[in-house]
Coordinates of C-alpha atoms in Angstrom, one line a residue:
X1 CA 109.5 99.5 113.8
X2 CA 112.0 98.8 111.2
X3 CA 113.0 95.7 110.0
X4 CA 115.2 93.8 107.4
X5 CA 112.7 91.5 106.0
X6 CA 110.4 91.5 103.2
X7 CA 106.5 91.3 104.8
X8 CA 104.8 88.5 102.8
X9 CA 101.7 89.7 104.1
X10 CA 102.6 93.1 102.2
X11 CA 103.0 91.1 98.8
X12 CA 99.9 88.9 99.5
X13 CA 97.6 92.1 99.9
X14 CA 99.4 93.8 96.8
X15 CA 98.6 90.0 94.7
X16 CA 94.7 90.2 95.7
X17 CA 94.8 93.7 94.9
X18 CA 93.5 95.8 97.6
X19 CA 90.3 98.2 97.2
X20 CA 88.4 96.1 94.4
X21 CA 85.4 97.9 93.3
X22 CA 82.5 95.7 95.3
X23 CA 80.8 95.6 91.2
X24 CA 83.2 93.9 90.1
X25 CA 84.2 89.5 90.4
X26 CA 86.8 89.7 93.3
X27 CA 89.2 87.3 92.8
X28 CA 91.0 85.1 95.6
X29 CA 93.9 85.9 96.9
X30 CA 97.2 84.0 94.8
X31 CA 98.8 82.1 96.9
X32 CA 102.8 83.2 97.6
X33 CA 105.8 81.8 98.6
X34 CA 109.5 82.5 98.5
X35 CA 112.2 81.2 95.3
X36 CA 115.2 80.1 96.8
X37 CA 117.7 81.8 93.8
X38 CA 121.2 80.4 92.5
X39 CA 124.1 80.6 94.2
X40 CA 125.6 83.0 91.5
X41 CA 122.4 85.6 91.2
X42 CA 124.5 88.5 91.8
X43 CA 121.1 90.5 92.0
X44 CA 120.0 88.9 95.0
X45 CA 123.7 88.1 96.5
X46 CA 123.7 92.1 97.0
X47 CA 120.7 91.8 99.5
X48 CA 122.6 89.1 101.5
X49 CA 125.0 88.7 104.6
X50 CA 125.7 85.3 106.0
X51 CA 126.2 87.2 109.6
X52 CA 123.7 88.2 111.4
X53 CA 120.8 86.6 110.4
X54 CA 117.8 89.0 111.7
X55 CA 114.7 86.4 113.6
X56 CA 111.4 87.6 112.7
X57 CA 109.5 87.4 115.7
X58 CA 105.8 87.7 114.2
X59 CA 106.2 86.2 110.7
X60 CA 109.4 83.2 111.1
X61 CA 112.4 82.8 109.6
X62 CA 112.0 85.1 105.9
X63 CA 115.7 84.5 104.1
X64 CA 116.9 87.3 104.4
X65 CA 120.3 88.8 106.1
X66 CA 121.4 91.9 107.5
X67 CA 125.0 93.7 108.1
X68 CA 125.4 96.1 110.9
X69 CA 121.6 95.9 111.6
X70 CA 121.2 98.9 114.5
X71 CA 119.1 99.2 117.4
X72 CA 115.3 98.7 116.9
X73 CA 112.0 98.9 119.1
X74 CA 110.5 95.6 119.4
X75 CA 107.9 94.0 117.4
X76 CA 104.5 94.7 118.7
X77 CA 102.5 91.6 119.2
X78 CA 99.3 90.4 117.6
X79 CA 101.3 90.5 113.8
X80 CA 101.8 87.0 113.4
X81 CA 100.1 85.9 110.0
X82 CA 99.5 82.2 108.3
X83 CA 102.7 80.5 107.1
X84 CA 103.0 80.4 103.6
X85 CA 103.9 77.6 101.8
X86 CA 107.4 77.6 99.8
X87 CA 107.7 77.7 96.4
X88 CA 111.3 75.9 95.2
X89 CA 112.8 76.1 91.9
X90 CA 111.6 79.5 90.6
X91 CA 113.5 82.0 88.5
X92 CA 114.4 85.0 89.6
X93 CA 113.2 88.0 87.6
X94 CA 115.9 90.8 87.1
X95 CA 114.5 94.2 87.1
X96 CA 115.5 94.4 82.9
X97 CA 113.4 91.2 82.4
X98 CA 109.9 92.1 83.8
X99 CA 107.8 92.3 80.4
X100 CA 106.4 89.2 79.9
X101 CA 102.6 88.4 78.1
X102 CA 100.1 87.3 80.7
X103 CA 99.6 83.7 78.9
X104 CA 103.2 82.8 78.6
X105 CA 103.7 84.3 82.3
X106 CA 106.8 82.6 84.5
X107 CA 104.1 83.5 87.0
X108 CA 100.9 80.5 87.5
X109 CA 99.2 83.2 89.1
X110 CA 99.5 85.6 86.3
X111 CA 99.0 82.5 83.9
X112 CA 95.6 81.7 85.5
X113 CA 94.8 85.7 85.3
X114 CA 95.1 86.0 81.5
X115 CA 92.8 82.8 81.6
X116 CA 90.1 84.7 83.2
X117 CA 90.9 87.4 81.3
X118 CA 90.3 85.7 78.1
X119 CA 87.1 84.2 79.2
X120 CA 84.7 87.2 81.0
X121 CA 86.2 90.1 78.9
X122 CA 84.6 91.5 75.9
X123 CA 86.5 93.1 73.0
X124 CA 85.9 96.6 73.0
X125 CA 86.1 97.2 69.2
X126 CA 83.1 99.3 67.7
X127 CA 81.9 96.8 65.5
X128 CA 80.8 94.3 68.2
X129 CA 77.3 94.6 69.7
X130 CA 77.1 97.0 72.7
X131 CA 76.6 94.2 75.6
X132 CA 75.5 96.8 78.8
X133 CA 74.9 100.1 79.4
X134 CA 77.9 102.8 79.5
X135 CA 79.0 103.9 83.4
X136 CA 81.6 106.4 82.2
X137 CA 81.5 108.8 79.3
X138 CA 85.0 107.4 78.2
X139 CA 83.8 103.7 78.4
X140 CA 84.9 101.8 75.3
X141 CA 80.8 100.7 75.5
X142 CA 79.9 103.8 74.4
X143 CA 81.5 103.6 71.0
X144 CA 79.6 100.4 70.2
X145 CA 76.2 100.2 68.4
X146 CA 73.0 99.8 70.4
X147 CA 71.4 98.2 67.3
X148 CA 71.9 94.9 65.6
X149 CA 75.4 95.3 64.4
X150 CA 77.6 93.0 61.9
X151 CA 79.6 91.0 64.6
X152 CA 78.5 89.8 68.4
X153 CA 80.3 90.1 71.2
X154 CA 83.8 88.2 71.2
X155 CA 86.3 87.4 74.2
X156 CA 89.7 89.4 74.4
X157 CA 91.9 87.3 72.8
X158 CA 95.3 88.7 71.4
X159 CA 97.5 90.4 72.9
X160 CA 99.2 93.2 72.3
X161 CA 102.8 93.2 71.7
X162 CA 103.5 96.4 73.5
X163 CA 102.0 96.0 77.2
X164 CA 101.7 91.7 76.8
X165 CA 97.8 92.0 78.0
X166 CA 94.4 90.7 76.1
X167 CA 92.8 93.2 74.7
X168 CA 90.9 92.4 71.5
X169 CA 89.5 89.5 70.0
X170 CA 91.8 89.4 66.9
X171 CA 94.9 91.0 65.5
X172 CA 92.9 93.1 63.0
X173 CA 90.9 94.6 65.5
X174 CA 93.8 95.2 67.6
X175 CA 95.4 97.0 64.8
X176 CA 92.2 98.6 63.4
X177 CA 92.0 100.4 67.3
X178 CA 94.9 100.7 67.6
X179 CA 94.8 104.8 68.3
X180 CA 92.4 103.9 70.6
X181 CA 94.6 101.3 72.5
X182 CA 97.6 103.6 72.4
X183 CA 96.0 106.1 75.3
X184 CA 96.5 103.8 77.7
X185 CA 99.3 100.8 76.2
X186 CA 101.8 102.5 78.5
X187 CA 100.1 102.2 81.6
X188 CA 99.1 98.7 80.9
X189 CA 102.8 97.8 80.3
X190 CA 103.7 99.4 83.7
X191 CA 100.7 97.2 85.2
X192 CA 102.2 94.4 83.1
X193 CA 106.0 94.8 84.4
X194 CA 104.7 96.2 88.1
X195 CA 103.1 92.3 88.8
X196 CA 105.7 90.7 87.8
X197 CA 108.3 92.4 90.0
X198 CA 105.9 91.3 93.3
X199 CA 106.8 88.0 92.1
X200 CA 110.2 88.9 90.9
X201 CA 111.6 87.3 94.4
X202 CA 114.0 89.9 95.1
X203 CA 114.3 91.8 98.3
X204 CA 111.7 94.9 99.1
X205 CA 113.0 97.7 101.0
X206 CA 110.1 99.6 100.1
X207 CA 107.7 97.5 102.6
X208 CA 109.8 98.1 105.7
X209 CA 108.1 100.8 108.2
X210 CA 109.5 103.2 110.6
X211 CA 108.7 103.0 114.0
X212 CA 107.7 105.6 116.5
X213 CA 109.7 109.3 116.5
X214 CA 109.9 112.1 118.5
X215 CA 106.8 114.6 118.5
X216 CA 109.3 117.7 117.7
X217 CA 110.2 116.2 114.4
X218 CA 107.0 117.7 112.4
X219 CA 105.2 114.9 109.5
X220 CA 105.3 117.4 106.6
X221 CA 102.1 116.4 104.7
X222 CA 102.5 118.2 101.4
X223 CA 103.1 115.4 98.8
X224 CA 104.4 111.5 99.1
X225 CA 107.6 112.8 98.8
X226 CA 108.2 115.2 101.9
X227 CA 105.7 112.7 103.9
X228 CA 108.5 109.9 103.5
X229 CA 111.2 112.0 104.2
X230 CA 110.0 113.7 107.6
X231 CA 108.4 110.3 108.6
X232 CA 112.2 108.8 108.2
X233 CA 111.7 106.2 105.7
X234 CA 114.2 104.6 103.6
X235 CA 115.0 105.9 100.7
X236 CA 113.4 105.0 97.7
X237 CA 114.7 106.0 94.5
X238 CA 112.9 104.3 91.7
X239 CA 109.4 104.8 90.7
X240 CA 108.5 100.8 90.5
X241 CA 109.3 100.7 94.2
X242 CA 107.5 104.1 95.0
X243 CA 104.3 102.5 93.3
X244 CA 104.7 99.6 95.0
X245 CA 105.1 101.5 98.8
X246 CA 102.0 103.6 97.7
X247 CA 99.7 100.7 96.7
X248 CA 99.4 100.0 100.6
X249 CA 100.4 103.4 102.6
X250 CA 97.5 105.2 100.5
X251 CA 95.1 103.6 103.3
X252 CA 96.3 104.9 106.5
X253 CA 97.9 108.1 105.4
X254 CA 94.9 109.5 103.1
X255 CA 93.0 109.6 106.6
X256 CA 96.0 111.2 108.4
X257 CA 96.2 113.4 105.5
X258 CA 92.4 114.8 106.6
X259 CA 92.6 114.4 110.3
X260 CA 95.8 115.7 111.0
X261 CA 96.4 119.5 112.3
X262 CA 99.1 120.3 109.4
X263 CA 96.8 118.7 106.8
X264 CA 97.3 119.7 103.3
X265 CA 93.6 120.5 103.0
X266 CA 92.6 124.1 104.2
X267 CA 89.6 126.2 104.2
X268 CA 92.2 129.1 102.2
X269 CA 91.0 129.6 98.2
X270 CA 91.6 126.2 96.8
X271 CA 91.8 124.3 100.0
X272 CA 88.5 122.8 99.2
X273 CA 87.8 122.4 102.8
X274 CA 84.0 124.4 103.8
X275 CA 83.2 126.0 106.7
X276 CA 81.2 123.1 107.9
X277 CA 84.4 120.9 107.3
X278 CA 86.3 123.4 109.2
X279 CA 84.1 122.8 112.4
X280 CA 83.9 119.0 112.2
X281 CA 87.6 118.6 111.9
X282 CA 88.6 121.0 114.4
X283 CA 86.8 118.9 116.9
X284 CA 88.2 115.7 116.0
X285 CA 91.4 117.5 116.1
X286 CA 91.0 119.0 119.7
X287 CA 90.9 115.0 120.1
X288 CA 94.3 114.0 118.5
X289 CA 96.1 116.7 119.2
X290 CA 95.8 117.2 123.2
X291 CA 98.4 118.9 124.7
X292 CA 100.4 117.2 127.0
X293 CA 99.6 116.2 130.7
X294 CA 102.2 115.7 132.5
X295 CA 102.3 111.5 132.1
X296 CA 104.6 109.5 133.9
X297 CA 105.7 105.9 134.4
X298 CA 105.4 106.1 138.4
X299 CA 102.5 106.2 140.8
X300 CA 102.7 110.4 140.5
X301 CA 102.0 110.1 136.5
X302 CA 98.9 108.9 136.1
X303 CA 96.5 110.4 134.2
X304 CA 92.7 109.5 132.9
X305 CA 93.0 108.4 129.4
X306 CA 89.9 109.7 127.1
X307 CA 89.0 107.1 124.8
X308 CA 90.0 105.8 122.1
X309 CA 89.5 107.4 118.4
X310 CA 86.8 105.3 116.7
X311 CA 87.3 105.4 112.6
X312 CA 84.6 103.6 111.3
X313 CA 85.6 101.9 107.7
X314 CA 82.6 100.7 105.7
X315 CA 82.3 98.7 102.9
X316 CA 85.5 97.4 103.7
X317 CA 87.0 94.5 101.4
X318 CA 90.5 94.0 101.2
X319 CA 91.8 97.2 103.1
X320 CA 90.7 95.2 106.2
X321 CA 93.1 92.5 105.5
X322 CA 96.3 95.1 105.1
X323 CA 99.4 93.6 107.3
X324 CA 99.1 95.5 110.3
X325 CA 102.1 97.1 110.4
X326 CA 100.4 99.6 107.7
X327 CA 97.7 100.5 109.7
X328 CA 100.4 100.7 112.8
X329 CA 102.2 103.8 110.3
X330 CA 98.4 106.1 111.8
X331 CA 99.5 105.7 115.6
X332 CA 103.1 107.1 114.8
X333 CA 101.6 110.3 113.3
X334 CA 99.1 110.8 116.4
X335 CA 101.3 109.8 118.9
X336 CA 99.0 111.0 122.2
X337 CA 96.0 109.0 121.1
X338 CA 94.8 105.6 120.4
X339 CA 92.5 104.5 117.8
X340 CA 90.4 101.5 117.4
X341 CA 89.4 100.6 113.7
X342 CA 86.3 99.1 113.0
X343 CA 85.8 97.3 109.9
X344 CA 82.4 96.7 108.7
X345 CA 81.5 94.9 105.1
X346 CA 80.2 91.3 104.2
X347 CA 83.6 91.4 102.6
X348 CA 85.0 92.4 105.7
X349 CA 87.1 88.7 105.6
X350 CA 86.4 87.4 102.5
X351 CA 89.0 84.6 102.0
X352 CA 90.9 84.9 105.1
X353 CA 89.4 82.0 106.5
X354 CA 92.8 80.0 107.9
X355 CA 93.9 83.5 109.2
X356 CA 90.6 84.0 111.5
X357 CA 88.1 81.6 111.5
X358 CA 84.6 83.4 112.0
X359 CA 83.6 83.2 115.6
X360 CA 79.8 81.8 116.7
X361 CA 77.5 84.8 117.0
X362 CA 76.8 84.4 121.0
X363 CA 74.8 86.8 123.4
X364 CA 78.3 88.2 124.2
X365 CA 79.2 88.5 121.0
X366 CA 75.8 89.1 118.9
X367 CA 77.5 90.2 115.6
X368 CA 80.5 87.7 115.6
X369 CA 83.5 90.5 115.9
X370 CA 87.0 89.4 115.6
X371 CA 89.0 91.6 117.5
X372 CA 92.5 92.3 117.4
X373 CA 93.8 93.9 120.7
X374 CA 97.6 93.3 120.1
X375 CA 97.9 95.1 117.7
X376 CA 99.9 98.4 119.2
X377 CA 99.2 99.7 122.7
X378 CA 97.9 102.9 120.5
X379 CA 95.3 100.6 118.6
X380 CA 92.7 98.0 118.3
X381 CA 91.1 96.4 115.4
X382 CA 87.7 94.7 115.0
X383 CA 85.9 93.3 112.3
X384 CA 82.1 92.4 111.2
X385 CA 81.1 90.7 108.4
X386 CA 77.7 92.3 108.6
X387 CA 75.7 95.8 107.2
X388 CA 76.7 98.8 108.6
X389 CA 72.6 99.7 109.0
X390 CA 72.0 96.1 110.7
X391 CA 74.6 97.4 113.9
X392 CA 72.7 100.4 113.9
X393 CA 69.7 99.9 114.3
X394 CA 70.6 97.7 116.8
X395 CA 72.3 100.6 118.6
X396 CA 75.7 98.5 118.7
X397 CA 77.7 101.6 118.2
X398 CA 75.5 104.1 120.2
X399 CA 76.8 107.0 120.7
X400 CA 78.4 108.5 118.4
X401 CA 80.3 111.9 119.4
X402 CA 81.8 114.3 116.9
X403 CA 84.6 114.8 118.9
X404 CA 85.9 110.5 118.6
X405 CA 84.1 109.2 115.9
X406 CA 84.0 109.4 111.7
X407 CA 83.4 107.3 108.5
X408 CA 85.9 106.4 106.0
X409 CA 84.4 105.2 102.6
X410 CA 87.1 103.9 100.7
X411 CA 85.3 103.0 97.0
X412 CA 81.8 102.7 98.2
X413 CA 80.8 102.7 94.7
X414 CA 77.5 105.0 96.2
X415 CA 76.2 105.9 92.8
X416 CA 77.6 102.4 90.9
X417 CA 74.1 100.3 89.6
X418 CA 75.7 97.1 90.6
X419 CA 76.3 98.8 94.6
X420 CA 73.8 101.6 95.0
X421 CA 71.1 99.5 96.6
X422 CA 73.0 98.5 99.7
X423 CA 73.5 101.9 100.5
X424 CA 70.3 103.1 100.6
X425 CA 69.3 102.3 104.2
X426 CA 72.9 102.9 105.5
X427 CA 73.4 106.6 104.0
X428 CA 70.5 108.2 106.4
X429 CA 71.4 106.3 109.3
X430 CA 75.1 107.6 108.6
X431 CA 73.8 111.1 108.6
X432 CA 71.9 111.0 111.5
X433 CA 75.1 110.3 113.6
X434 CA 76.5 114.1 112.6
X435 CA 79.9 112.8 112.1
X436 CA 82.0 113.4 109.3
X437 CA 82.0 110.9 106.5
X438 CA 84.7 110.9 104.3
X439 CA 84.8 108.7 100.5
X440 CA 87.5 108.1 98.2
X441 CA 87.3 107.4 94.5
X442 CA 88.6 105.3 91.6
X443 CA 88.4 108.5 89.5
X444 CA 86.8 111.5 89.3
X445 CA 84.0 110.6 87.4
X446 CA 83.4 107.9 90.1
X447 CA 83.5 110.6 92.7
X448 CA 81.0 113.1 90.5
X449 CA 78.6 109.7 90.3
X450 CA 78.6 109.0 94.0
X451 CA 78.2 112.6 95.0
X452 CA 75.5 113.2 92.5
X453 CA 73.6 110.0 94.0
X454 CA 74.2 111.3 97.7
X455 CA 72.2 114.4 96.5
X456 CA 69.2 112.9 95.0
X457 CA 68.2 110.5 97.7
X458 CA 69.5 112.6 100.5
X459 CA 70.4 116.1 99.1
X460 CA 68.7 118.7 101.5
X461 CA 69.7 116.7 104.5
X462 CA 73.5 117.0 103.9
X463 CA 76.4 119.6 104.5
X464 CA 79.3 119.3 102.2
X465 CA 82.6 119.5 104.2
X466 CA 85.1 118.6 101.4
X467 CA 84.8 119.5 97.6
X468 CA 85.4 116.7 95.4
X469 CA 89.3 116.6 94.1
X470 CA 92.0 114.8 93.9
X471 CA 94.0 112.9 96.8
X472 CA 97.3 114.1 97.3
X473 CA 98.2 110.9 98.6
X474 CA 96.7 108.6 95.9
X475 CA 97.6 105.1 95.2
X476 CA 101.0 106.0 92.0
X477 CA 100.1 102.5 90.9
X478 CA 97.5 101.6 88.4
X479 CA 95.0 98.7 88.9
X480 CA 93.3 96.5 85.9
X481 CA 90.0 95.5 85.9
X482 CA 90.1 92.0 84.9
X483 CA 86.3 92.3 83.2
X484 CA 87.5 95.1 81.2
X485 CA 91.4 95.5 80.1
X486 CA 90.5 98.9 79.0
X487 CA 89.4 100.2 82.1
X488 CA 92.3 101.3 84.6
X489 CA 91.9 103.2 87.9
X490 CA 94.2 103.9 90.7
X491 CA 93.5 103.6 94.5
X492 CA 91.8 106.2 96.8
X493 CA 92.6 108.8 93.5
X494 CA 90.2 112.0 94.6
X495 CA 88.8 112.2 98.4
X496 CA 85.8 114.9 99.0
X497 CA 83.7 114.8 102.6
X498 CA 79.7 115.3 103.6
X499 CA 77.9 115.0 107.0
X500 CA 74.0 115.3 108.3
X501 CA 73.1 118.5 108.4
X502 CA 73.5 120.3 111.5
X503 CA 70.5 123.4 112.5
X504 CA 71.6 125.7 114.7
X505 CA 69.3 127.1 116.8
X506 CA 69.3 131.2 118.0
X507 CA 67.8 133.6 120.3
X508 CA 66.2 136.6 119.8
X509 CA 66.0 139.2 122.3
X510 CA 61.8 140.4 122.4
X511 CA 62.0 143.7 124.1

């Protein structure tokens, strides 16, 4: 499904910043819109052709021209998102021209960002009063006093001239932590100059998809690189634009990265797949791998379907509101089966409002689901703003089979302080379903903190099926927490896998 358009829908996920940790103030979504440029901005001139202007069936008329556009599969139905309202008269950012400090911004949305910024972030300089507990042995909290110290807690207020965010409350302590600062200054500048190019307005090859391709041509799942090269996407040659593809892919492909049969992760000495993994992945990929059965468009070709592949994503917050042509990229790499995606979270559709409405819980619909349907003929979508452990106790999901069904965990945040008590009644009701429950992390402390909680309330009840590590197919871009500028973190960065123990039970022979 390729196209010559820029997906607003890809830049309005990217703005709200997909996969907030559920601890932390989630902000709403910045509103988008287009900038029509001047007539002699060369930059964006390159990106145009006054023949042949493309129609976009799901999303409207998007400004943008092809040449020579060649033959493409049709859109799938069911993608059409909320109009966006245009924004006239804005500059156009040149890719030398991206560094700007938050508070003087061309941006409003990054404007009103360093305004938050500056008032609920606390200056991490060691002679302020330590104002909470540290979560991370590297948090800038643990430097600080617990005792009375000279100077209270201040607001981020400068900032600093190298990456343009707030970070301390004054030059002096700026330049007094500076060594301090340094270890991460460069990332923060690439976060800096990485917003800015979403709202650069120029044209983003990077967020067109491929469509379907033949089964002989193998997805080579070894690194990002080889994965966009044997799934045939365009070719993208600068590292702003690969962290920019990555923000969104990392979603569906980290689960195709597990499930699939040429998966990176292997039971082989540093695989860090278990024996136990071995077995429950091997059934679900009996499931997506079927061999072929002789399907055919007339009367002689049918076949019985089996059902579809039920991924269950908990916790879910803004991975549920991805355009759908990402979640679309899973179908093309499991091209016999179909899947239907259940998202479950209170956040589940936080500010999506004017895109679906919330539906009246009825007795045909008890939990008030919004289901997508036309999304693919490969997959389905449905959503419930609800608790995982409130659907199963009420046996809404009943049953579960190892050979259909797993859990994706994308940041539960299992072992954060702020989080850890909503999972407490869901984690034993996810065991007892046997299935394999996979959880991604912001880093690998946050993974060693969730698995470490997962063995103290539910330890001798769980098989590991994935050792804790890093996720070959990792978010490249980095993500600021807005309540603390020192603290950066990159989507879905390690993976690791558990499921409810499984007895076996033997015979003995008695002579």
């Amino acid at each position: 499904m390729q196209s010559n358009y820029t997906c607003l829908r890809c830049l309005k996920s990217l703005r709200s910043g997909a996969g907030l940790s559920g601890a932390s103030t989630r902000l709403k979504p910045l509103q988008n819109g287009r900038w029509t440029p001047r007539a002699n901005d060369q930059y964006f001139q390159s990106s145009l052709a006054p023949q042949n202007r493309r129609k976009a069936s799901s999303l409207g008329y998007q400004g943008q021209y092809a040449k020579n556009e060649p033959v493409e599969l049709p859109t799938p139905g069911g993608l059409a998102s909320t109009p966006l309202p245009e924004v006239v008269g804005r500059p156009l950012l040149q890719p030398n021209n991206l560094f700007h400090f938050f508070s003087n911004s061309p941006a409003p949305e990054i404007r009103r960002r360093a305004a938050f910024i500056k008032s609920h972030a606390l200056c991490s300089h060691p002679s302020h009063h330590q104002t909470r507990l540290p979560s991370t042995p590297p948090d800038p909290e643990a430097k600080k006093p617990t005792v009375a110290a000279s100077l209270p807690p201040a607001h981020v207020k400068f900032e600093c001239p190298d990456c343009g965010i707030p970070v301390s409350c004054s030059e002096e302590h700026w330049a007094d932590d500076y060594e301090s600062h340094l270890e991460i200054c460069d990332t923060l500048r690439e976060i800096n100059e990485d917003d800015h190019d979403l709202r650069s307005g120029r044209f983003f090859p990077e967020f067109e998809y491929p469509g379907p391709q033949i089964e002989e041509a193998l997805v080579n799942m070894t690194s990002w690189d080889t994965y966009l090269y044997s799934r045939e996407f365009r070719a993208i040659n600068e590292a702003r634009s690969m962290r920019q593809s990555t923000r969104l892919l990392t979603y569906p492909v980290t689960i195709a990265s597990v499930l699939h049969e040429l998966s990176p992760y292997t039971i082989r000495r540093g695989g860090r797949l278990t024996p136990e993994g071995l077995k429950s992945l091997s059934a679900l990929r009996y499931t997506l791998h079927p061999p072929r059965s002789g399907a055919g468009l007339d009367i002689k070709g049918l076949r019985p379907n089996p059902p579809p592949v039920r991924i269950f994503i908990l916790g879910a917050r803004a991975e549920s509101s991805l355009p759908r042509e990402v979640w679309v990229q899973l179908t093309h790499m499991f091209p016999r089966v179909s899947f239907h995606l259940i998202f479950i979270g209170p956040e589940s559709m936080a500010n999506r409002d004017s895109e679906f409405p919330l539906p009246q819980r009825t007795s045909v619909n008890p939990f008030g689901a919004i289901v997508e349907d036309r999304i693919s003929h490969q997959m389905k979508i449905s959503t419930y703003v609800d608790y995982y452990h409130t659907l199963h106790q009420a046996g809404h999901f009943y049953p579960y089979d190892p050979y259909f069904d797993c859990f994706m965990l994308f940041h539960p945040g299992l072992g954060h302080p702020a989080s850890s008590h909503e999972w407490e009644d869901t984690i034993p009701q996810l065991l007892e379903t046997k299935v394999p429950i996979f959880c991604t992390g912001y880093t690998e402390w946050d993974m060693e903190r969730d698995q470490k909680w997962v063995e103290e309330k539910v330890g001798g009840e769980v098989d590991l099926l994935m050792e804790p590590g890093e996720n070959r197919f990792r978010s490249l871009r980095w993500d600021l927490n807005d309540l603390d500028p020192a603290d950066i973190s990159c989507g879905n960065w390690g993976i690791w896998a558990f499921r409810g123990k499984r007895y076996e039970t033997t015979t003995k022979d008695i002579e």
